PDB file of C-alpha atoms in Angstrom:
ATOM      1  CA  LYS V 926     -28.810 -46.179 -65.483  1.00 45.00           C
ATOM      2  CA  GLN V 927     -31.170 -43.157 -65.415  1.00 48.00           C
ATOM      3  CA  TRP V 928     -31.399 -43.405 -61.454  1.00 45.00           C
ATOM      4  CA  TYR V 929     -27.789 -43.518 -61.361  1.00 46.00           C
ATOM      5  CA  GLN V 930     -27.498 -40.455 -63.737  1.00 50.00           C
ATOM      6  CA  ARG V 931     -30.207 -38.328 -61.402  1.00 51.00           C
ATOM      7  CA  ARG V 932     -28.346 -39.453 -58.309  1.00 51.00           C
ATOM      8  CA  VAL V 933     -25.129 -37.892 -59.803  1.00 46.00           C
ATOM      9  CA  ARG V 934     -26.713 -34.805 -60.832  1.00 53.00           C
ATOM     10  CA  VAL V 935     -28.384 -34.321 -57.510  1.00 45.00           C
ATOM     11  CA  ASN V 936     -24.957 -34.703 -55.647  1.00 52.00           C
ATOM     12  CA  ASN V 937     -23.173 -32.623 -58.161  1.00 53.00           C
ATOM     13  CA  LEU V 938     -25.536 -29.782 -57.540  1.00 49.00           C
ATOM     14  CA  SER V 939     -25.283 -30.049 -53.939  1.00 51.00           C
ATOM     15  CA  MET V 940     -21.383 -30.229 -54.160  1.00 50.00           C
ATOM     16  CA  ALA V 941     -21.516 -27.105 -56.620  1.00 47.00           C
ATOM     17  CA  GLU V 942     -23.561 -25.171 -54.260  1.00 49.00           C
ATOM     18  CA  ALA V 943     -21.357 -26.106 -51.260  1.00 49.00           C
ATOM     19  CA  SER V 944     -18.273 -25.295 -53.291  1.00 49.00           C
ATOM     20  CA  VAL V 945     -19.224 -21.620 -54.058  1.00 50.00           C
ATOM     21  CA  PRO V 946     -17.461 -20.293 -50.800  1.00 55.00           C
ATOM     22  CA  LYS V 947     -14.683 -22.716 -51.260  1.00 56.00           C
ATOM     23  CA  LYS V 948     -14.266 -21.454 -54.699  1.00 60.00           C
ATOM     24  CA  ARG V 949     -14.021 -17.879 -53.615  1.00 62.00           C
ATOM     25  CA  ASN V 950     -11.506 -18.751 -50.778  1.00 60.00           C
ATOM     26  CA  ARG V 951      -9.308 -20.660 -53.228  1.00 63.00           C
ATOM     27  CA  ASN V 952      -9.305 -17.845 -55.831  1.00 66.00           C
ATOM     28  CA  ARG V 953      -8.163 -15.562 -53.081  1.00 62.00           C
ATOM     29  CA  LEU V 954      -5.423 -17.853 -51.859  1.00 59.00           C
ATOM     30  CA  LYS V 955      -4.431 -18.219 -55.490  1.00 61.00           C
ATOM     31  CA  GLU V 956      -4.249 -14.271 -55.891  1.00 62.00           C
ATOM     32  CA  PHE V 957      -2.356 -13.854 -52.606  1.00 57.00           C
ATOM     33  CA  TYR V 958       0.324 -16.511 -53.535  1.00 54.00           C
ATOM     34  CA  GLY V 959       0.693 -15.458 -57.110  1.00 58.00           C
ATOM     35  CA  ILE V 960      -0.713 -18.845 -58.537  1.00 57.00           C
ATOM     36  CA  LYS V 961      -1.661 -18.485 -62.124  1.00 53.00           C
ATOM     37  CA  LYS V 962      -5.012 -20.241 -63.642  1.00 54.00           C
ATOM     38  CA  GLU V 963      -4.447 -23.168 -65.860  1.00 52.00           C
ATOM     39  CA  ASP V 964      -6.770 -22.040 -68.656  1.00 52.00           C
ATOM     40  CA  ASN V 965      -6.061 -24.972 -71.132  1.00 57.00           C
ATOM     41  CA  VAL V 966      -6.756 -27.832 -68.641  1.00 62.00           C
ATOM     42  CA  ASP V 967     -10.174 -29.305 -68.911  1.00 67.00           C
ATOM     43  CA  LYS V 968     -11.665 -29.932 -65.377  1.00 73.00           C
ATOM     44  CA  THR V 969     -15.251 -30.698 -66.380  1.00 74.00           C
ATOM     45  CA  THR V 970     -14.807 -34.346 -65.438  1.00 72.00           C
ATOM     46  CA  ASP V 971     -13.040 -33.711 -62.338  1.00 71.00           C
ATOM     47  CA  ILE V 972     -15.655 -34.154 -59.216  1.00 70.00           C
ATOM     48  CA  ASN V 973     -13.333 -32.043 -57.092  1.00 67.00           C
ATOM     49  CA  SER V 974     -13.036 -29.213 -59.626  1.00 71.00           C
ATOM     50  CA  ASP V 975     -15.118 -26.037 -59.738  1.00 70.00           C
ATOM     51  CA  GLN V 976     -15.558 -26.644 -63.496  1.00 75.00           C
ATOM     52  CA  PHE V 977     -17.202 -30.060 -62.940  1.00 74.00           C
ATOM     53  CA  HIS V 978     -20.101 -30.836 -65.171  1.00 75.00           C
ATOM     54  CA  SER V 979     -22.136 -33.917 -64.544  1.00 75.00           C
ATOM     55  CA  ASP V 980     -23.302 -34.564 -68.291  1.00 77.00           C
ATOM     56  CA  VAL V 981     -19.917 -34.332 -69.499  1.00 80.00           C
ATOM     57  CA  TYR V 982     -18.767 -36.638 -66.474  1.00 76.00           C
ATOM     58  CA  MET V 983     -21.353 -39.286 -67.571  1.00 79.00           C
ATOM     59  CA  LYS V 984     -20.528 -39.231 -71.126  1.00 81.00           C
ATOM     60  CA  ASP V 985     -16.876 -39.777 -70.125  1.00 78.00           C
ATOM     61  CA  LEU V 986     -17.852 -42.598 -68.028  1.00 76.00           C
ATOM     62  CA  LEU V 987     -20.014 -44.340 -70.489  1.00 78.00           C
ATOM     63  CA  GLY V 988     -17.423 -43.881 -73.244  1.00 78.00           C
ATOM     64  CA  LYS V 989     -14.418 -45.132 -71.179  1.00 80.00           C
ATOM     65  CA  LYS V 990     -15.666 -47.788 -68.853  1.00 75.00           C
ATOM     66  CA  HIS V 991     -17.469 -51.042 -69.246  1.00 79.00           C
ATOM     67  CA  LEU V 992     -20.491 -52.081 -67.639  1.00 76.00           C
ATOM     68  CA  HIS V 993     -18.871 -53.790 -64.574  1.00 79.00           C
ATOM     69  CA  GLU V 994     -16.594 -51.111 -64.266  1.00 80.00           C
ATOM     70  CA  LEU V 995     -19.645 -48.662 -64.078  1.00 79.00           C
ATOM     71  CA  LEU V 996     -21.294 -50.955 -61.429  1.00 82.00           C
ATOM     72  CA  GLY V 997     -18.002 -50.886 -59.266  1.00 83.00           C
ATOM     73  CA  HIS V 998     -17.803 -47.191 -59.575  1.00 80.00           C
ATOM     74  CA  GLN V 999     -21.501 -46.792 -58.661  1.00 82.00           C
ATOM     75  CA  THR V1000     -20.801 -49.095 -55.641  1.00 86.00           C
ATOM     76  CA  THR V1001     -17.724 -46.785 -54.735  1.00 85.00           C
ATOM     77  CA  LEU V1002     -19.806 -43.598 -55.020  1.00 82.00           C
ATOM     78  CA  LEU V1003     -22.781 -45.322 -52.718  1.00 86.00           C
ATOM     79  CA  LYS V1004     -20.040 -45.990 -50.025  1.00 89.00           C
ATOM     80  CA  GLU V1005     -18.804 -42.223 -50.228  1.00 84.00           C
ATOM     81  CA  ILE V1006     -22.347 -41.140 -50.156  1.00 84.00           C
ATOM     82  CA  ARG V1007     -23.238 -43.362 -47.223  1.00 88.00           C
ATOM     83  CA  THR V1008     -19.910 -42.111 -45.521  1.00 87.00           C
ATOM     84  CA  LEU V1009     -20.761 -38.390 -46.178  1.00 84.00           C
ATOM     85  CA  ASP V1010     -24.357 -39.111 -44.888  1.00 85.00           C
ATOM     86  CA  SER V1011     -22.927 -40.513 -41.800  1.00 87.00           C
ATOM     87  CA  GLU V1012     -20.794 -37.879 -41.001  1.00 86.00           C
ATOM     88  CA  MET V1013     -23.304 -35.165 -41.569  1.00 85.00           C
ATOM     89  CA  GLN V1014     -25.581 -37.096 -39.267  1.00 85.00           C
ATOM     90  CA  THR V1015     -22.946 -37.064 -36.477  1.00 85.00           C
ATOM     91  CA  LEU V1016     -22.131 -33.514 -36.947  1.00 83.00           C
ATOM     92  CA  VAL V1017     -25.960 -32.633 -36.821  1.00 83.00           C
ATOM     93  CA  TYR V1018     -26.156 -34.798 -33.717  1.00 84.00           C
ATOM     94  CA  GLU V1019     -23.235 -33.255 -31.967  1.00 82.00           C
ATOM     95  CA  ASN V1020     -24.332 -29.766 -32.622  1.00 82.00           C
ATOM     96  CA  TYR V1021     -27.813 -30.772 -31.501  1.00 83.00           C
ATOM     97  CA  ASN V1022     -26.432 -32.024 -28.233  1.00 81.00           C
ATOM     98  CA  LYS V1023     -24.382 -28.980 -27.798  1.00 84.00           C
ATOM     99  CA  PHE V1024     -27.466 -26.761 -28.506  1.00 84.00           C
ATOM    100  CA  ILE V1025     -29.242 -28.566 -26.007  1.00 85.00           C
ATOM    101  CA  SER V1026     -26.565 -28.486 -23.451  1.00 84.00           C
ATOM    102  CA  ALA V1027     -26.272 -24.653 -23.999  1.00 84.00           C
ATOM    103  CA  THR V1028     -30.032 -24.254 -23.658  1.00 84.00           C
ATOM    104  CA  ASP V1029     -30.008 -26.025 -20.466  1.00 85.00           C
ATOM    105  CA  THR V1030     -27.061 -23.993 -19.306  1.00 85.00           C
ATOM    106  CA  ILE V1031     -28.926 -20.801 -20.085  1.00 84.00           C
ATOM    107  CA  ARG V1032     -32.063 -22.022 -18.264  1.00 82.00           C
ATOM    108  CA  ARG V1033     -30.033 -23.020 -15.022  1.00 82.00           C
ATOM    109  CA  MET V1034     -28.399 -19.607 -15.287  1.00 82.00           C
ATOM    110  CA  LYS V1035     -31.647 -17.993 -15.447  1.00 79.00           C
ATOM    111  CA  ASP V1036     -32.944 -19.891 -12.253  1.00 77.00           C
ATOM    112  CA  ASP V1037     -29.546 -19.134 -10.528  1.00 77.00           C
ATOM    113  CA  PHE V1038     -29.938 -15.425 -11.350  1.00 76.00           C
ATOM    114  CA  LYS V1039     -33.609 -15.320 -10.201  1.00 76.00           C
ATOM    115  CA  HIS V1040     -32.313 -16.922  -7.041  1.00 78.00           C
ATOM    116  CA  MET V1041     -29.693 -14.369  -6.531  1.00 81.00           C
ATOM    117  CA  GLU V1042     -32.174 -11.749  -7.014  1.00 79.00           C
ATOM    118  CA  GLU V1043     -34.290 -13.028  -4.388  1.00 80.00           C
ATOM    119  CA  GLN V1044     -31.138 -13.335  -2.039  1.00 83.00           C
ATOM    120  CA  ILE V1045     -29.928  -9.746  -2.811  1.00 84.00           C
ATOM    121  CA  GLU V1046     -33.456  -8.454  -2.144  1.00 85.00           C
ATOM    122  CA  ALA V1047     -33.415 -10.308   1.137  1.00 86.00           C
ATOM    123  CA  VAL V1048     -30.171  -8.729   2.008  1.00 87.00           C
ATOM    124  CA  MET V1049     -31.257  -5.294   1.056  1.00 88.00           C
ATOM    125  CA  VAL V1050     -34.215  -5.705   3.245  1.00 88.00           C
ATOM    126  CA  ASN V1051     -31.793  -6.737   6.290  1.00 88.00           C
ATOM    127  CA  MET V1052     -29.652  -3.874   5.511  1.00 89.00           C
ATOM    128  CA  TYR V1053     -32.431  -1.543   5.817  1.00 88.00           C
ATOM    129  CA  SER V1054     -33.582  -2.942   9.032  1.00 87.00           C
ATOM    130  CA  ILE V1055     -30.146  -2.804  10.361  1.00 88.00           C
ATOM    131  CA  SER V1056     -29.698   0.922   9.183  1.00 87.00           C
ATOM    132  CA  SER V1057     -33.144   1.583  11.038  1.00 86.00           C
ATOM    133  CA  PHE V1058     -31.958  -0.014  14.085  1.00 84.00           C
ATOM    134  CA  SER V1059     -28.506   1.739  14.013  1.00 83.00           C
ATOM    135  CA  ASN V1060     -30.181   5.157  13.622  1.00 82.00           C
ATOM    136  CA  ALA V1061     -32.684   4.353  16.544  1.00 81.00           C
ATOM    137  CA  ILE V1062     -29.695   3.494  18.731  1.00 78.00           C
ATOM    138  CA  SER V1063     -27.882   6.784  17.826  1.00 77.00           C
ATOM    139  CA  VAL V1064     -30.998   8.733  18.728  1.00 77.00           C
ATOM    140  CA  ASN V1065     -31.661   6.988  22.072  1.00 75.00           C
ATOM    141  CA  LEU V1066     -27.761   7.112  22.883  1.00 73.00           C
ATOM    142  CA  SER V1067     -27.038  10.762  21.805  1.00 72.00           C
ATOM    143  CA  ASP V1068     -27.993  12.047  25.191  1.00 71.00           C
ATOM    144  CA  SER V1069     -25.798   9.388  26.872  1.00 71.00           C
ATOM    145  CA  ARG V1070     -22.828  10.124  24.456  1.00 71.00           C
ATOM    146  CA  GLN V1071     -22.929  13.889  25.441  1.00 74.00           C
ATOM    147  CA  LYS V1072     -22.815  12.714  29.032  1.00 77.00           C
ATOM    148  CA  ILE V1073     -19.959  10.605  28.508  1.00 76.00           C
ATOM    149  CA  THR V1074     -18.066  13.320  26.672  1.00 77.00           C
ATOM    150  CA  LYS V1075     -18.713  15.762  29.573  1.00 78.00           C
ATOM    151  CA  LEU V1076     -17.547  13.131  32.025  1.00 77.00           C
ATOM    152  CA  SER V1077     -14.322  12.429  30.003  1.00 79.00           C
ATOM    153  CA  SER V1078     -13.735  16.134  29.983  1.00 76.00           C
ATOM    154  CA  VAL V1079     -14.169  16.251  33.778  1.00 71.00           C
ATOM    155  CA  HIS V1080     -12.079  13.328  34.346  1.00 72.00           C
ATOM    156  CA  ASN V1081      -9.231  14.804  32.416  1.00 74.00           C
ATOM    157  CA  LEU V1082      -9.542  18.033  34.169  1.00 67.00           C
ATOM    158  CA  LEU V1083      -9.419  16.324  37.711  1.00 68.00           C
ATOM    159  CA  THR V1084      -6.466  14.202  36.521  1.00 72.00           C
ATOM    160  CA  LYS V1085      -4.682  17.707  35.847  1.00 68.00           C
ATOM    161  CA  LEU V1086      -5.744  19.264  39.003  1.00 68.00           C
ATOM    162  CA  GLN V1087      -4.535  16.237  40.991  1.00 73.00           C
ATOM    163  CA  THR V1088      -1.218  16.596  39.208  1.00 71.00           C
ATOM    164  CA  LEU V1089      -1.037  20.176  40.188  1.00 73.00           C
ATOM    165  CA  PHE V1090      -2.051  19.526  43.919  1.00 75.00           C
ATOM    166  CA  GLU V1091       0.770  16.724  43.830  1.00 77.00           C
ATOM    167  CA  LEU V1092       3.341  18.849  42.061  1.00 78.00           C
ATOM    168  CA  PRO V1093       5.022  20.657  44.939  1.00 81.00           C
ATOM    169  CA  THR V1094       5.480  17.387  46.836  1.00 83.00           C
ATOM    170  CA  LEU V1095       7.110  15.689  43.798  1.00 83.00           C
ATOM    171  CA  LEU V1096       9.291  18.638  43.249  1.00 83.00           C
ATOM    172  CA  ARG V1097      10.614  18.577  46.954  1.00 86.00           C
ATOM    173  CA  LYS V1098      11.172  14.826  46.727  1.00 87.00           C
ATOM    174  CA  ALA V1099      13.107  15.154  43.363  1.00 86.00           C
ATOM    175  CA  ILE V1100      15.235  17.949  44.870  1.00 85.00           C
ATOM    176  CA  GLN V1101      16.027  15.949  48.080  1.00 87.00           C
ATOM    177  CA  MET V1102      16.882  12.983  45.941  1.00 88.00           C
ATOM    178  CA  GLU V1103      19.097  15.289  43.530  1.00 85.00           C
ATOM    179  CA  ALA V1104      16.970  14.001  40.699  1.00 88.00           C
ATOM    180  CA  TYR V1105      17.011  17.369  39.003  1.00 87.00           C
ATOM    181  CA  PRO V1106      16.004  16.255  35.364  1.00 88.00           C
ATOM    182  CA  GLN V1107      13.050  14.445  36.883  1.00 87.00           C
ATOM    183  CA  ALA V1108      12.101  17.645  38.742  1.00 87.00           C
ATOM    184  CA  VAL V1109      12.427  19.930  35.816  1.00 87.00           C
ATOM    185  CA  LYS V1110      10.326  17.387  33.724  1.00 86.00           C
ATOM    186  CA  TYR V1111       7.487  17.477  36.474  1.00 82.00           C
ATOM    187  CA  TYR V1112       7.382  21.311  36.398  1.00 83.00           C
ATOM    188  CA  SER V1113       7.521  21.734  32.526  1.00 82.00           C
ATOM    189  CA  GLN V1114       4.438  19.468  32.234  1.00 78.00           C
ATOM    190  CA  ALA V1115       2.540  21.408  34.892  1.00 77.00           C
ATOM    191  CA  ALA V1116       3.593  24.725  33.765  1.00 76.00           C
ATOM    192  CA  ALA V1117       1.092  25.048  30.907  1.00 73.00           C
ATOM    193  CA  ILE V1118      -1.633  24.176  33.242  1.00 73.00           C
ATOM    194  CA  LEU V1119      -0.714  26.588  35.911  1.00 73.00           C
ATOM    195  CA  SER V1120      -0.666  29.242  33.087  1.00 73.00           C
ATOM    196  CA  GLN V1121      -4.064  28.330  31.921  1.00 71.00           C
ATOM    197  CA  TYR V1122      -5.631  28.477  35.312  1.00 67.00           C
ATOM    198  CA  GLN V1123      -3.793  31.524  36.660  1.00 68.00           C
ATOM    199  CA  HIS V1124      -6.842  33.638  36.755  1.00 69.00           C
ATOM    200  CA  VAL V1125      -8.435  31.238  39.223  1.00 67.00           C
ATOM    201  CA  ASN V1126      -7.898  32.434  42.759  1.00 70.00           C
ATOM    202  CA  SER V1127      -8.030  28.679  44.119  1.00 66.00           C
ATOM    203  CA  PHE V1128      -4.802  27.869  42.455  1.00 67.00           C
ATOM    204  CA  ASP V1129      -2.853  30.808  43.923  1.00 73.00           C
ATOM    205  CA  GLY V1130      -1.608  28.714  46.828  1.00 77.00           C
ATOM    206  CA  ILE V1131      -0.483  25.953  44.645  1.00 76.00           C
ATOM    207  CA  ARG V1132       1.261  28.144  42.092  1.00 78.00           C
ATOM    208  CA  ASP V1133       3.231  30.134  45.059  1.00 81.00           C
ATOM    209  CA  ASP V1134       4.233  26.669  46.485  1.00 82.00           C
ATOM    210  CA  CYS V1135       5.501  25.672  43.074  1.00 81.00           C
ATOM    211  CA  GLU V1136       7.380  28.844  42.363  1.00 83.00           C
ATOM    212  CA  ASN V1137       9.059  28.608  45.739  1.00 85.00           C
ATOM    213  CA  THR V1138       9.896  25.113  45.200  1.00 84.00           C
ATOM    214  CA  VAL V1139      11.262  25.892  41.596  1.00 86.00           C
ATOM    215  CA  LYS V1140      13.376  28.585  43.229  1.00 88.00           C
ATOM    216  CA  LEU V1141      15.131  25.820  45.287  1.00 88.00           C
ATOM    217  CA  LEU V1142      15.528  23.858  42.252  1.00 88.00           C
ATOM    218  CA  ILE V1143      17.317  26.655  40.370  1.00 89.00           C
ATOM    219  CA  GLN V1144      19.582  27.427  43.234  1.00 90.00           C
ATOM    220  CA  ALA V1145      20.365  23.688  43.363  1.00 90.00           C
ATOM    221  CA  LEU V1146      21.393  23.938  39.722  1.00 89.00           C
ATOM    222  CA  ARG V1147      23.316  26.994  40.086  1.00 89.00           C
ATOM    223  CA  ASP V1148      25.251  25.244  43.057  1.00 90.00           C
ATOM    224  CA  THR V1149      26.054  22.476  40.751  1.00 88.00           C
ATOM    225  CA  LEU V1150      27.242  24.644  37.949  1.00 86.00           C
ATOM    226  CA  SER V1151      29.462  26.568  40.567  1.00 86.00           C
ATOM    227  CA  ASP V1152      31.195  23.379  41.569  1.00 85.00           C
ATOM    228  CA  PRO V1153      34.803  23.441  40.241  1.00 82.00           C
ATOM    229  CA  GLU V1154      34.802  19.595  39.839  1.00 82.00           C
ATOM    230  CA  ILE V1155      31.882  19.836  37.552  1.00 82.00           C
ATOM    231  CA  THR V1156      32.624  17.777  34.003  1.00 83.00           C
ATOM    232  CA  ALA V1157      31.739  19.163  30.617  1.00 81.00           C
ATOM    233  CA  VAL V1158      28.789  16.883  30.249  1.00 86.00           C
ATOM    234  CA  GLN V1159      27.339  18.246  33.478  1.00 86.00           C
ATOM    235  CA  VAL V1160      27.755  21.824  32.483  1.00 85.00           C
ATOM    236  CA  VAL V1161      25.890  21.098  29.178  1.00 86.00           C
ATOM    237  CA  GLU V1162      23.014  19.105  31.203  1.00 87.00           C
ATOM    238  CA  THR V1163      22.620  21.903  33.837  1.00 87.00           C
ATOM    239  CA  THR V1164      22.548  24.678  31.431  1.00 87.00           C
ATOM    240  CA  ASP V1165      19.781  22.894  29.646  1.00 87.00           C
ATOM    241  CA  MET V1166      17.614  22.541  32.660  1.00 88.00           C
ATOM    242  CA  LEU V1167      18.186  26.045  33.636  1.00 88.00           C
ATOM    243  CA  VAL V1168      17.162  27.343  30.240  1.00 86.00           C
ATOM    244  CA  GLU V1169      14.174  25.205  30.400  1.00 85.00           C
ATOM    245  CA  LEU V1170      13.242  26.689  33.758  1.00 84.00           C
ATOM    246  CA  LYS V1171      13.135  30.053  32.130  1.00 85.00           C
ATOM    247  CA  VAL V1172      16.532  31.360  33.539  1.00 86.00           C
ATOM    248  CA  PRO V1173      18.135  33.785  31.173  1.00 88.00           C
ATOM    249  CA  PRO V1174      21.229  32.471  29.300  1.00 85.00           C
ATOM    250  CA  GLN V1175      23.233  35.606  30.037  1.00 88.00           C
ATOM    251  CA  ASP V1176      22.926  34.823  33.818  1.00 88.00           C
ATOM    252  CA  ILE V1177      24.062  31.145  33.252  1.00 86.00           C
ATOM    253  CA  ILE V1178      26.996  32.260  31.155  1.00 87.00           C
ATOM    254  CA  LYS V1179      28.098  34.719  33.728  1.00 89.00           C
ATOM    255  CA  LEU V1180      27.767  31.991  36.462  1.00 88.00           C
ATOM    256  CA  TYR V1181      29.805  29.599  34.493  1.00 85.00           C
ATOM    257  CA  LEU V1182      32.646  32.229  33.573  1.00 87.00           C
ATOM    258  CA  ASP V1183      32.758  33.527  37.457  1.00 87.00           C
ATOM    259  CA  THR V1184      33.261  29.888  38.283  1.00 85.00           C
ATOM    260  CA  ALA V1185      35.896  29.143  35.655  1.00 85.00           C
ATOM    261  CA  HIS V1186      37.543  32.346  36.687  1.00 84.00           C
ATOM    262  CA  VAL V1187      37.877  31.266  40.257  1.00 83.00           C
ATOM    263  CA  THR V1188      39.121  27.991  39.267  1.00 82.00           C
ATOM    264  CA  LEU V1189      41.803  28.987  37.019  1.00 81.00           C
ATOM    265  CA  GLN V1190      42.951  31.769  39.459  1.00 81.00           C
ATOM    266  CA  ALA V1191      43.378  29.217  42.009  1.00 79.00           C
ATOM    267  CA  ASP V1192      45.450  27.289  39.397  1.00 74.00           C
ATOM    268  CA  ILE V1193      47.650  30.340  38.639  1.00 74.00           C
ATOM    269  CA  ASP V1194      48.113  30.737  42.468  1.00 74.00           C
ATOM    270  CA  ALA V1195      49.095  27.214  42.830  1.00 69.00           C
ATOM    271  CA  VAL V1196      51.652  27.493  40.057  1.00 66.00           C
ATOM    272  CA  GLY V1197      53.368  30.544  41.257  1.00 65.00           C
ATOM    273  CA  SER V1198      56.571  31.932  39.859  1.00 63.00           C
ATOM    274  CA  PRO V1199      59.555  29.790  38.913  1.00 60.00           C
ATOM    275  CA  PRO V1200      62.435  29.643  41.278  1.00 63.00           C
ATOM    276  CA  GLU V1201      65.628  31.515  40.212  1.00 64.00           C
ATOM    277  CA  GLU V1202      67.693  28.505  39.884  1.00 61.00           C
ATOM    278  CA  GLN V1203      64.989  26.462  37.673  1.00 60.00           C
ATOM    279  CA  ASP V1204      65.005  26.726  33.863  1.00 64.00           C
ATOM    280  CA  ILE V1205      61.944  28.264  32.455  1.00 63.00           C
ATOM    281  CA  LEU V1206      61.144  25.425  30.121  1.00 65.00           C
ATOM    282  CA  GLU V1207      61.673  22.863  32.629  1.00 66.00           C
ATOM    283  CA  PHE V1208      59.197  24.989  34.751  1.00 62.00           C
ATOM    284  CA  LEU V1209      56.573  24.805  32.033  1.00 62.00           C
ATOM    285  CA  ASP V1210      56.957  20.938  31.779  1.00 62.00           C
ATOM    286  CA  THR V1211      56.280  20.432  35.490  1.00 62.00           C
ATOM    287  CA  THR V1212      53.648  23.008  36.182  1.00 64.00           C
ATOM    288  CA  GLY V1213      52.617  25.086  33.416  1.00 61.00           C
ATOM    289  CA  TYR V1214      51.160  22.633  30.997  1.00 66.00           C
ATOM    290  CA  ALA V1215      48.674  21.401  33.587  1.00 68.00           C
ATOM    291  CA  PHE V1216      47.513  25.099  33.804  1.00 71.00           C
ATOM    292  CA  LEU V1217      47.103  25.349  30.117  1.00 74.00           C
ATOM    293  CA  GLY V1218      45.316  22.026  29.809  1.00 76.00           C
ATOM    294  CA  SER V1219      42.719  23.485  32.468  1.00 78.00           C
ATOM    295  CA  VAL V1220      42.267  26.660  30.220  1.00 81.00           C
ATOM    296  CA  SER V1221      41.665  24.554  27.012  1.00 82.00           C
ATOM    297  CA  LEU V1222      39.234  22.290  28.947  1.00 82.00           C
ATOM    298  CA  THR V1223      37.508  25.559  29.955  1.00 84.00           C
ATOM    299  CA  ILE V1224      37.140  26.841  26.581  1.00 85.00           C
ATOM    300  CA  SER V1225      35.949  23.634  24.922  1.00 85.00           C
ATOM    301  CA  THR V1226      33.361  23.329  27.718  1.00 83.00           C
ATOM    302  CA  TYR V1227      32.187  26.998  27.127  1.00 84.00           C
ATOM    303  CA  LYS V1228      32.012  26.199  23.363  1.00 85.00           C
ATOM    304  CA  SER V1229      29.977  22.829  23.789  1.00 82.00           C
ATOM    305  CA  ALA V1230      27.602  24.310  26.474  1.00 80.00           C
ATOM    306  CA  PHE V1231      26.753  27.858  25.070  1.00 80.00           C
ATOM    307  CA  CYS V1232      28.096  28.312  21.570  1.00 81.00           C
ATOM    308  CA  GLU V1233      26.974  24.952  20.088  1.00 77.00           C
ATOM    309  CA  ASN V1234      24.016  24.475  22.223  1.00 74.00           C
ATOM    310  CA  PRO V1235      20.783  25.003  20.267  1.00 79.00           C
ATOM    311  CA  ASN V1236      18.847  25.759  23.506  1.00 73.00           C
ATOM    312  CA  VAL V1237      21.150  28.772  24.370  1.00 72.00           C
ATOM    313  CA  THR V1238      20.433  31.520  22.053  1.00 62.00           C
TER     314      THR V1238
END
């Protein structure tokens, strides 16, 4: 009986110590939910209560239960104690295994980091070697790079010079084939080079030859613009090419107006005067409206080629 009382006291003390935080949390929950304390209820014999007292509990058991009931209660308590001990051992064992696993993991990570540090050091050494080789190669090739740059400049210059030497021939062929837009393109691309090297006496012959050929091209474009059968689209294209060849816009406009004047005068001469026996309205229906159509076409062409053309200022 004394052993039983001591065992119960020890268990009660352990449970009382473990229940201190639980008591605090329980009181906070009661305050949060507004649960009032039961001041009049005696809980000194309730093992799960904060007010449990072992001596009172023993006296209550001895006063209420017979010997065989006390033995049965003892057996129940022993089973609960063994269960709690087993659960505690399991919990300790599981936590110990986790601790061991965490320790092994940390040890492996330390080894891995050490291996990574070695690899990083090796990479840094290799990068330093590569950088040294690159600098050495740059130093060794610096002279060659300068030579290559000079050769590239010379090659570009020779290409430009070749274009200049071939320009008069290309212009004449384009004029013979009446490929006037291509001829204007050739000359426009080479004009900047000719202007850049105009102080070089060696290019005087090429420049003179090109200028003479361009004069032929301009005359061919003037002849095209003077053609009475020229269309409105051809007038715009021819005007743009003449402007690109540095022909003054006033000269182009005068040429177009002179051509239009000759064409309209020919139409007037063709219409003539109405016969005396013919009604004036009938005369306009047969011949006059054709002339008025030519005048309207001339005006619209002039507007498109000169007034609305951004190349003509």
